[in-house]
Coordinates of N, CA and C in Angstrom, one line a residue:
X1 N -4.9 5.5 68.6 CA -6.2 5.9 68.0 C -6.0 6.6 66.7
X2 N -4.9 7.8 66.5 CA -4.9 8.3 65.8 C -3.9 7.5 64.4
X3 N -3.6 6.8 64.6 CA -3.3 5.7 63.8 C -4.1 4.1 63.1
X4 N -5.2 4.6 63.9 CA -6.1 3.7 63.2 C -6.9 4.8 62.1
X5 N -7.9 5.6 62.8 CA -8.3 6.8 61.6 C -6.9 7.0 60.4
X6 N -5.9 7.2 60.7 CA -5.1 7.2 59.7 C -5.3 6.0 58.4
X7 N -5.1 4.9 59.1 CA -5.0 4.0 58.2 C -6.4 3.5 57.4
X8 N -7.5 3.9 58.2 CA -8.9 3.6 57.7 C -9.3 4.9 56.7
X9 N -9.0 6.2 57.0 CA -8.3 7.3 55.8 C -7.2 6.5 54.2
X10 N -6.5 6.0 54.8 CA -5.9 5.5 54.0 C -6.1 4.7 53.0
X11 N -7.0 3.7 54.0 CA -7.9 2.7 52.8 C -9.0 2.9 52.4
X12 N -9.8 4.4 52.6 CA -10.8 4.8 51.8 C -10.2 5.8 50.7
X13 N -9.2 6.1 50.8 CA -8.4 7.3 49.8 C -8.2 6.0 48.9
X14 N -7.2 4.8 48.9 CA -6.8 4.0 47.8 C -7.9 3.6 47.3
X15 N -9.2 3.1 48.1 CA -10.4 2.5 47.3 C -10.7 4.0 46.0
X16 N -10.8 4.7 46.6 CA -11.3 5.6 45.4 C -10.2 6.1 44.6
X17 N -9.5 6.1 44.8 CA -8.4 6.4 43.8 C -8.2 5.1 42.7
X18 N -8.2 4.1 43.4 CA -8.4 2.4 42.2 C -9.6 3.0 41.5
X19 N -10.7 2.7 42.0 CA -12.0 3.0 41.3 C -11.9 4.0 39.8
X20 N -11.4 5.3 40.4 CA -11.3 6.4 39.9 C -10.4 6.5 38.5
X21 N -9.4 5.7 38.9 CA -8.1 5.3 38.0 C -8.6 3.6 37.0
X22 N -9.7 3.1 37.4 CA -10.3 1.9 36.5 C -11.5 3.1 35.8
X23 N -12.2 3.8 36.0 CA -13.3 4.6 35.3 C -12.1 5.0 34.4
X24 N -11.4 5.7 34.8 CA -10.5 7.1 33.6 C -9.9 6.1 32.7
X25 N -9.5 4.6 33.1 CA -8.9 3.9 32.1 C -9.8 3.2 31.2
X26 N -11.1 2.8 31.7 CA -11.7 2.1 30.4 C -12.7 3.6 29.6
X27 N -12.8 4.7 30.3 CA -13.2 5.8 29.2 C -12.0 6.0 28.2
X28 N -10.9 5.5 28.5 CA -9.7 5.9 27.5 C -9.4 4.4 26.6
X29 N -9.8 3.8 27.1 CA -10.0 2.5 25.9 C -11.4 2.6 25.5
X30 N -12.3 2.9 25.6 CA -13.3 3.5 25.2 C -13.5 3.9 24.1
X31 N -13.1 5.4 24.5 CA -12.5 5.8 23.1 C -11.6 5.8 21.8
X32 N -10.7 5.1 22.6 CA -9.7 4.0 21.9 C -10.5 3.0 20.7
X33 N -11.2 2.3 21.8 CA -11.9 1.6 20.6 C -13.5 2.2 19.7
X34 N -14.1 3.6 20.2 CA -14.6 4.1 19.2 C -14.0 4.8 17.7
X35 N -12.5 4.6 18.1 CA -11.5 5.3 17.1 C -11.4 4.2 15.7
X36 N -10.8 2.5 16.4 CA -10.9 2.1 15.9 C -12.2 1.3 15.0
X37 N -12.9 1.5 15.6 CA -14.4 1.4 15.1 C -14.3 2.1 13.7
X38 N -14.5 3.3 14.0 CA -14.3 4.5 12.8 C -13.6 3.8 11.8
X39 N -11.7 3.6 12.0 CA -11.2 3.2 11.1 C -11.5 2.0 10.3
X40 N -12.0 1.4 11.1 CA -12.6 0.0 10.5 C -13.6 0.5 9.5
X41 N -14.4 1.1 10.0 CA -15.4 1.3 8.8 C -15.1 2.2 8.0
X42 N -14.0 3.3 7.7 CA -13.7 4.0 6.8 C -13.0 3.0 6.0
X43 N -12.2 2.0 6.2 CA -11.4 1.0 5.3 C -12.5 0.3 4.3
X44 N -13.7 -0.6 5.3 CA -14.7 -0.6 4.6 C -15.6 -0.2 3.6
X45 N -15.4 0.9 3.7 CA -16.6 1.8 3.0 C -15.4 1.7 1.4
X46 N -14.2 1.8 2.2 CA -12.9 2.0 0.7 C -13.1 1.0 0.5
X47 N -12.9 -0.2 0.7 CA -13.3 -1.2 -0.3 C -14.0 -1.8 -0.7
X48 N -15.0 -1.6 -0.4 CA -16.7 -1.4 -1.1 C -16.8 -0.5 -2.4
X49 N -16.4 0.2 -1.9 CA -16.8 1.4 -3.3 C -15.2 0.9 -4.6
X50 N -13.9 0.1 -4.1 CA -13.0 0.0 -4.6 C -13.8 -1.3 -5.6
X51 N -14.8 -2.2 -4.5 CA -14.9 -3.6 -5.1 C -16.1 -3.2 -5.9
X52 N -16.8 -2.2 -5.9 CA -18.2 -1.7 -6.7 C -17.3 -1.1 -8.3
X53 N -16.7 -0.4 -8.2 CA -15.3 -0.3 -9.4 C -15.4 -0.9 -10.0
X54 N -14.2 -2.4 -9.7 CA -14.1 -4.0 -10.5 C -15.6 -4.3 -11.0
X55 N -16.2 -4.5 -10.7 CA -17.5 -5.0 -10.9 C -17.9 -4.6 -11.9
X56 N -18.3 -3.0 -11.7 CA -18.5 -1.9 -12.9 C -17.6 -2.4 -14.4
X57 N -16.4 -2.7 -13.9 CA -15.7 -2.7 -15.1 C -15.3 -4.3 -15.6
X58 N -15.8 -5.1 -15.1 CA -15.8 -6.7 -15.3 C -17.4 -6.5 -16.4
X59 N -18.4 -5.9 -16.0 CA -19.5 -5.6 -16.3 C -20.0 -5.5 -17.6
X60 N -18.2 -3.9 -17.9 CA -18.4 -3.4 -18.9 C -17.8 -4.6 -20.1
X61 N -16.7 -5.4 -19.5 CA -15.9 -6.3 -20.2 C -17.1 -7.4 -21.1
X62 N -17.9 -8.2 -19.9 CA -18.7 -9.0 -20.6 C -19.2 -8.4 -21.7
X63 N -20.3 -7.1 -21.3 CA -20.8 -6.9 -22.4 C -20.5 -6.2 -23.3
X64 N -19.3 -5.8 -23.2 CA -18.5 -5.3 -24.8 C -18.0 -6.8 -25.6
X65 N -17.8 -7.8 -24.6 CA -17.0 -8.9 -25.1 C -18.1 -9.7 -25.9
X66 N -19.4 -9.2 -24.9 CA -20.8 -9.6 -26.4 C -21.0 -9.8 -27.7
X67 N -20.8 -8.0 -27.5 CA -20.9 -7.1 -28.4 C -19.9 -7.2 -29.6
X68 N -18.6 -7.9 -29.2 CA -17.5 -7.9 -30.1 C -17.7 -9.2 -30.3
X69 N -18.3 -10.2 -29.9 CA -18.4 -11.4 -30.2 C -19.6 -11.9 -31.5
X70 N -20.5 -11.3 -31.1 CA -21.6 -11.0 -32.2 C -21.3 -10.3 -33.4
X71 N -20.7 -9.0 -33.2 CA -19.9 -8.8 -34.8 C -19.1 -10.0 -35.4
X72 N -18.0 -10.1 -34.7 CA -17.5 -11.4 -35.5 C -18.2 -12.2 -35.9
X73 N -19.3 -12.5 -35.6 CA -19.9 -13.7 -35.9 C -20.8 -13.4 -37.1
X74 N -21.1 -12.0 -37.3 CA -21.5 -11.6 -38.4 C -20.9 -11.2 -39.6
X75 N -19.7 -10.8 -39.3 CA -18.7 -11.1 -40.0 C -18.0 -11.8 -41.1
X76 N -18.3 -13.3 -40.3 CA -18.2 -14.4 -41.3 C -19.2 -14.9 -41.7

C-alpha cells in the first residue's frame, strides 16, 4: 500500500516539476527573445539614421553638382 501512494507521490511531484521547469524555461527564452528584439531594433534605428546621412549628402552632391554645372555653362 505504502508503495503505491509512494509512487503516485512520485508521479505527481515529476508532473509538476516538468510543468514548472517548461514555465521557468520559456519565461527565460522569453526574455531572451525580448532582448533580441531590442537589439534588432537598436541596429535598425542605426542604420536608418546611418542611411538618412548618405542621402543628406548624395542630396547635397546633386545639387551643388547643379549649381557647378550652370556656372560652367555660363562661363562659356
Amino acid at each position: 500500500m505504502f508503495e503505491k501512494v509512494f509512487l503516485v507521490f512520485l508521479i505527481v511531484a515529476a508532473i509538476i516539476f516538468i510543468y514548472w521547469l517548461n514555465k521557468r524555461l520559456n519565461l527565460e527564452l522569453g526574455s531572451e527573445l525580448l532582448g533580441d528584439i531590442a537589439n534588432l531594433e537598436s541596429s535598425q534605428k542605426k542604420e536608418i539614421e546611418r542611411l538618412k546621412e548618405r542621402v543628406a549628402v548624395l542630396e547635397r552632391i546633386v545639387t551643388d553638382s547643379g549649381s557647378q554645372l550652370s556656372a560652367k555653362i555660363d562661363r562659356l
